[in-house]
Coordinates of C-alpha atoms and ligand atoms in Angstrom, one line a residue:
M1 CA 0.9 65.6 48.7
L2 CA -0.3 62.8 47.1
S3 CA -4.2 62.7 47.2
T4 CA -7.0 60.2 46.1
P5 CA -8.9 61.8 43.2
E6 CA -5.4 62.3 41.4
L7 CA -5.3 58.6 42.1
N8 CA -8.3 57.7 41.1
T9 CA -7.9 60.0 37.6
A10 CA -4.5 58.0 36.9
A11 CA -5.9 54.7 37.6
E12 CA -8.9 55.5 35.4
A13 CA -6.0 56.7 32.3
I14 CA -4.0 53.5 33.0
S15 CA -7.0 51.2 32.6
R16 CA -8.4 52.6 29.8
A17 CA -5.0 52.3 27.8
R18 CA -4.0 50.0 25.2
L19 CA -0.6 50.4 25.8
V20 CA 1.4 51.4 28.5
A21 CA 4.6 53.1 28.5
V22 CA 6.7 53.4 31.9
S23 CA 9.6 55.8 31.7
S24 CA 11.8 54.8 35.0
G25 CA 14.7 56.9 36.3
A26 CA 17.2 56.2 39.4
G27 CA 14.3 57.2 42.0
I28 CA 12.5 53.8 41.7
S29 CA 15.6 51.8 42.8
K30 CA 16.6 54.4 45.3
E31 CA 14.2 52.5 47.6
S32 CA 16.1 49.1 46.9
G33 CA 19.2 51.2 48.3
I34 CA 21.0 52.1 45.2
P35 CA 21.6 55.8 45.7
T36 CA 20.4 58.2 42.7
F37 CA 22.6 60.0 40.3
R38 CA 21.9 63.5 41.4
E39 CA 21.7 63.0 44.9
A40 CA 25.2 63.2 46.8
Q41 CA 27.2 60.1 46.0
T42 CA 27.7 58.1 48.8
G43 CA 31.0 57.1 51.1
L44 CA 34.2 57.0 49.1
W45 CA 32.6 58.2 45.9
A46 CA 31.2 61.2 47.5
R47 CA 34.1 63.6 45.8
Y48 CA 33.6 62.0 41.9
D49 CA 30.9 63.0 40.0
P50 CA 29.4 60.7 37.8
E51 CA 29.9 62.9 34.7
Q52 CA 33.7 62.7 34.8
L53 CA 33.9 58.7 35.7
A54 CA 30.5 57.4 33.3
T55 CA 33.0 58.8 30.0
P56 CA 35.2 56.6 27.5
S57 CA 37.7 59.4 28.0
A58 CA 37.6 58.9 31.7
F59 CA 37.8 55.3 31.2
S60 CA 41.3 55.9 28.9
R61 CA 42.5 58.5 31.2
N62 CA 42.2 56.1 34.5
P63 CA 41.0 52.7 33.9
D64 CA 41.8 51.2 37.1
L65 CA 39.7 54.4 38.6
V66 CA 36.8 54.1 36.8
W67 CA 36.9 50.3 37.1
A68 CA 36.8 50.6 40.6
W69 CA 33.7 52.8 40.9
Y70 CA 32.1 49.7 38.6
M71 CA 32.9 47.3 41.1
F72 CA 31.8 49.2 44.1
R73 CA 27.7 50.0 41.8
R74 CA 28.2 46.1 40.7
D75 CA 28.5 44.7 44.1
L76 CA 25.7 47.5 45.5
V77 CA 23.5 46.3 42.9
A78 CA 24.5 42.7 43.8
Q79 CA 23.2 42.9 47.0
S80 CA 20.1 44.7 46.0
Q81 CA 16.4 43.6 45.6
P82 CA 13.0 45.4 44.0
N83 CA 11.2 47.0 46.0
P84 CA 7.8 47.8 46.0
G85 CA 7.8 50.2 43.4
H86 CA 9.1 47.6 40.9
H87 CA 6.8 44.9 42.0
A88 CA 3.9 47.3 41.9
L89 CA 4.7 47.5 38.0
V90 CA 5.2 43.8 37.6
E91 CA 1.5 43.8 38.5
M92 CA 0.4 46.8 36.6
E93 CA 1.5 44.8 33.7
A94 CA -0.8 42.2 34.5
R95 CA -3.6 44.0 34.7
V96 CA -3.2 46.5 31.8
S97 CA -3.4 45.1 27.8
K98 CA 0.2 46.2 27.3
L99 CA 2.9 47.6 29.2
V100 CA 6.3 48.3 28.3
V101 CA 9.2 49.6 30.6
L102 CA 11.7 52.5 29.1
T103 CA 14.5 52.5 31.7
Q104 CA 17.6 54.2 32.2
N105 CA 18.6 51.9 35.0
V106 CA 21.2 49.7 34.9
D107 CA 20.5 47.7 37.7
G108 CA 18.6 44.9 36.2
L109 CA 16.0 45.3 39.0
H110 CA 13.1 45.3 36.7
R111 CA 13.6 41.7 35.2
I112 CA 14.6 40.5 38.5
A113 CA 11.5 42.0 40.0
G114 CA 9.4 40.1 36.8
S115 CA 8.5 43.0 34.2
T116 CA 8.3 41.0 31.0
D117 CA 9.0 43.6 28.3
V118 CA 12.1 45.9 29.4
V119 CA 14.3 48.2 27.0
E120 CA 17.6 49.2 28.9
L121 CA 18.1 52.6 27.7
H122 CA 21.9 52.6 29.3
G123 CA 23.1 49.2 29.0
N124 CA 23.2 47.2 32.5
L125 CA 26.0 47.2 34.9
R126 CA 25.8 43.4 35.9
R127 CA 27.0 43.1 31.8
F128 CA 30.7 43.2 30.8
K129 CA 32.2 43.5 27.5
C130 CA 35.5 44.2 25.6
S131 CA 36.0 47.7 24.7
G132 CA 37.1 47.3 21.9
D133 CA 34.0 44.5 21.0
C134 CA 36.6 42.6 19.1
R135 CA 34.1 40.0 18.6
G136 CA 31.4 42.2 17.4
S137 CA 29.0 44.8 19.0
P138 CA 28.9 43.7 22.6
T139 CA 31.4 41.4 22.7
I140 CA 30.3 40.5 26.3
I141 CA 32.7 39.0 28.5
D142 CA 31.5 36.9 31.7
L143 CA 33.6 38.0 34.6
D144 CA 33.0 34.8 36.2
T145 CA 35.6 32.8 33.4
I146 CA 38.6 35.3 34.1
E147 CA 40.6 36.6 36.6
H148 CA 39.9 39.6 37.6
D149 CA 39.8 42.1 41.3
Q150 CA 38.0 45.1 42.2
E151 CA 40.8 47.6 41.3
H152 CA 42.4 46.6 37.9
A153 CA 40.4 46.9 35.0
P154 CA 40.7 43.2 33.4
A155 CA 42.1 42.2 29.7
C156 CA 40.1 40.8 27.2
P157 CA 40.7 37.1 26.8
H158 CA 40.4 37.7 23.2
C159 CA 42.7 40.5 21.9
G160 CA 43.7 41.9 25.2
A161 CA 41.6 44.9 25.4
L162 CA 40.6 46.6 28.3
I163 CA 37.5 45.0 30.1
R164 CA 34.6 47.5 30.8
P165 CA 30.7 47.7 31.8
D166 CA 28.3 47.4 29.2
V167 CA 26.9 50.4 29.7
V168 CA 26.5 53.8 27.7
W169 CA 28.8 56.3 28.9
Y170 CA 28.3 60.0 28.4
G171 CA 29.0 61.0 24.6
E172 CA 28.4 57.6 23.7
M173 CA 25.4 56.0 21.7
L174 CA 22.6 54.0 23.2
P175 CA 22.6 50.4 22.0
P176 CA 20.9 49.7 18.5
G177 CA 17.3 49.6 18.5
A178 CA 16.7 50.6 22.1
L179 CA 16.6 54.1 21.2
E180 CA 14.3 53.3 17.8
R181 CA 11.7 50.7 20.0
A182 CA 11.5 53.3 23.0
F183 CA 10.6 56.6 20.9
D184 CA 7.8 54.1 19.3
I185 CA 6.6 53.1 21.9
A186 CA 6.2 56.3 23.3
K187 CA 4.4 58.2 19.9
Q188 CA 2.2 54.6 20.5
C189 CA 1.3 54.6 23.8
D190 CA -2.0 56.2 25.5
V191 CA -0.1 56.5 29.1
M192 CA 3.9 57.1 29.8
L193 CA 4.1 56.8 33.6
V194 CA 7.2 58.9 34.2
V195 CA 8.9 57.2 37.9
G196 CA 12.0 58.2 39.4
T197 CA 13.6 60.2 37.1
S198 CA 15.1 64.4 36.8
G199 CA 14.1 64.8 33.0
V200 CA 17.7 66.2 32.6
V201 CA 19.3 63.6 30.5
Q202 CA 18.6 62.8 26.8
P203 CA 17.3 61.3 24.8
A204 CA 15.1 59.9 27.7
A205 CA 14.3 63.1 28.9
S206 CA 12.7 63.5 25.6
L207 CA 10.2 60.1 25.7
P208 CA 7.5 62.2 28.0
V209 CA 7.6 64.9 25.3
E210 CA 7.3 62.5 22.7
A211 CA 4.3 61.2 24.4
R212 CA 2.8 63.9 25.1
H213 CA 2.7 65.7 22.0
A214 CA 1.0 62.2 20.1
G215 CA -1.6 62.5 22.5
A216 CA -0.5 60.0 25.4
T217 CA -2.0 61.4 29.3
V218 CA 1.8 61.4 31.1
I219 CA 1.7 60.8 34.3
E220 CA 4.8 61.7 36.9
V221 CA 5.8 59.3 39.8
N222 CA 8.6 61.7 42.4
P223 CA 8.7 63.2 45.4
M224 CA 9.4 66.3 44.1
P225 CA 8.5 67.8 40.6
S226 CA 11.1 67.4 37.7
Q227 CA 12.4 68.5 34.2
I228 CA 9.4 67.0 32.5
A229 CA 6.9 68.7 34.9
P230 CA 5.6 71.3 31.5
V231 CA 4.4 67.9 29.8
V232 CA 2.9 66.2 33.1
D233 CA -1.1 65.7 33.5
I234 CA -1.0 64.1 36.4
F235 CA 1.9 64.5 39.3
L236 CA 1.5 61.4 41.5
Q237 CA 4.2 63.3 44.7
G238 CA 6.3 60.6 46.9
P239 CA 8.3 57.8 46.9
A240 CA 7.9 55.5 43.7
G241 CA 7.8 52.6 46.5
Q242 CA 4.6 54.3 48.2
V243 CA 3.0 55.7 45.4
L244 CA 3.1 53.0 42.7
P245 CA 1.4 50.4 45.0
L246 CA -1.5 52.4 45.9
L247 CA -1.8 53.4 41.9
I248 CA -2.1 49.5 41.7
D249 CA -5.3 50.0 44.7
A250 CA -6.5 52.6 42.7
L251 CA -6.5 49.9 39.6
Q252 CA -8.5 47.6 41.6
A253 CA -11.1 49.9 43.1
F254 CA -11.3 51.2 39.2
R255 CA -11.8 47.8 37.9
N256 CA -14.3 46.8 40.8
R257 CA -16.6 50.0 40.1
S258 CA -16.5 49.5 36.6
L259 CA -17.6 46.0 37.3
G260 CA -20.3 47.0 39.4
A261 CA -18.9 45.2 42.5
Ligands
APR301 N1 11.2 57.3 44.2 C1 10.6 58.4 43.2 N2 11.7 59.2 42.7 C2 12.8 59.4 43.6 C3 12.4 58.6 44.8 C4 11.9 57.6 45.1 N3 11.6 57.3 46.2 N4 13.9 59.4 45.5 C5 14.5 60.1 44.5 N5 13.5 60.3 43.4 C6 13.9 61.1 42.4 C7 14.8 62.1 42.5 O1 13.4 63.5 42.6 C8 14.9 62.5 41.4 O2 13.7 63.4 40.3 O3 14.5 60.1 41.5 C9 15.2 61.0 40.4 C10 16.4 60.9 40.2 O4 17.0 61.4 39.2 P1 18.9 61.3 38.6 O5 20.1 60.9 39.6 O6 19.1 62.6 37.8 O7 18.2 60.1 38.0 P2 18.1 59.7 36.5 O8 17.5 60.7 36.1 O9 18.0 58.3 36.4 O10 19.6 59.7 35.7 C11 19.4 59.5 34.3 O11 21.9 60.4 34.2 O12 23.9 59.7 34.9 C12 23.0 59.5 34.0 O13 23.1 57.2 33.0 C13 22.8 58.0 34.2 O14 20.6 57.3 33.8 C14 21.4 58.3 34.3 C15 20.7 59.2 33.8

């Protein structure tokens, strides 16, 4: 379980860092009421596997099923609020030289909490686009400007192609620039704080490996070890909503000791 020495060691590394990179996954949003991917899907989606729904072929085969799943997830996200884990990262950003969040999450909660430098590696569930990108990539469509319902994928008002969520599906390229920036940050950071990811999906799962190879200290926050365990220097075991606020307290305590307070 979480120990004070580990928190203090992590706090010292973060305090001394010129650049802190945070790599976050679905686990940080769990305490906002949003289910993670590899824990059982809740309710009516329990019988579907995300890897069967979040793909271009699933959308072309059954657009209305995929649309309905994303409408369900969008409504879930719309009702959710950032939790103490998200807020602790905003607090951390104010206490270190520079902090960049590299998130796999599509719920937008880091920005809503107040994080100012967020790289959305897998897009954003609150944005929708023409599946044909008829007016450039991406052709964003504001759903409030078109007739639509929860069950049927609507047509693009410009070209008639179906509208889809602006998220990265399995087999698709990540948003141009996002991946490059994420790896640049991973290679330059002094600390990478990995929060709430199973570390199974590439290329995001390689970010902590790159960071460690470049000499960064890798700190993981998770109730259980993930696939990135081999490159983790400090494992802070527990839910993000509890551990990250404790890490902020440890940062303050380290700062007080340094100032001789
Ligand atoms: N705090 C921190 N971590 C938690 C919490 C919590 N309260 N609850 C669960 N976790 C951890 C789990 O132990 C697991 O390691 O969060 C992780 C969630 O893993 P996944 O469900 O695999 O989510 P993620 O790693 O973000 O998935 C990556 O896969 O389906 C794709 O595009 C999708 O972005 C997603 C990607």
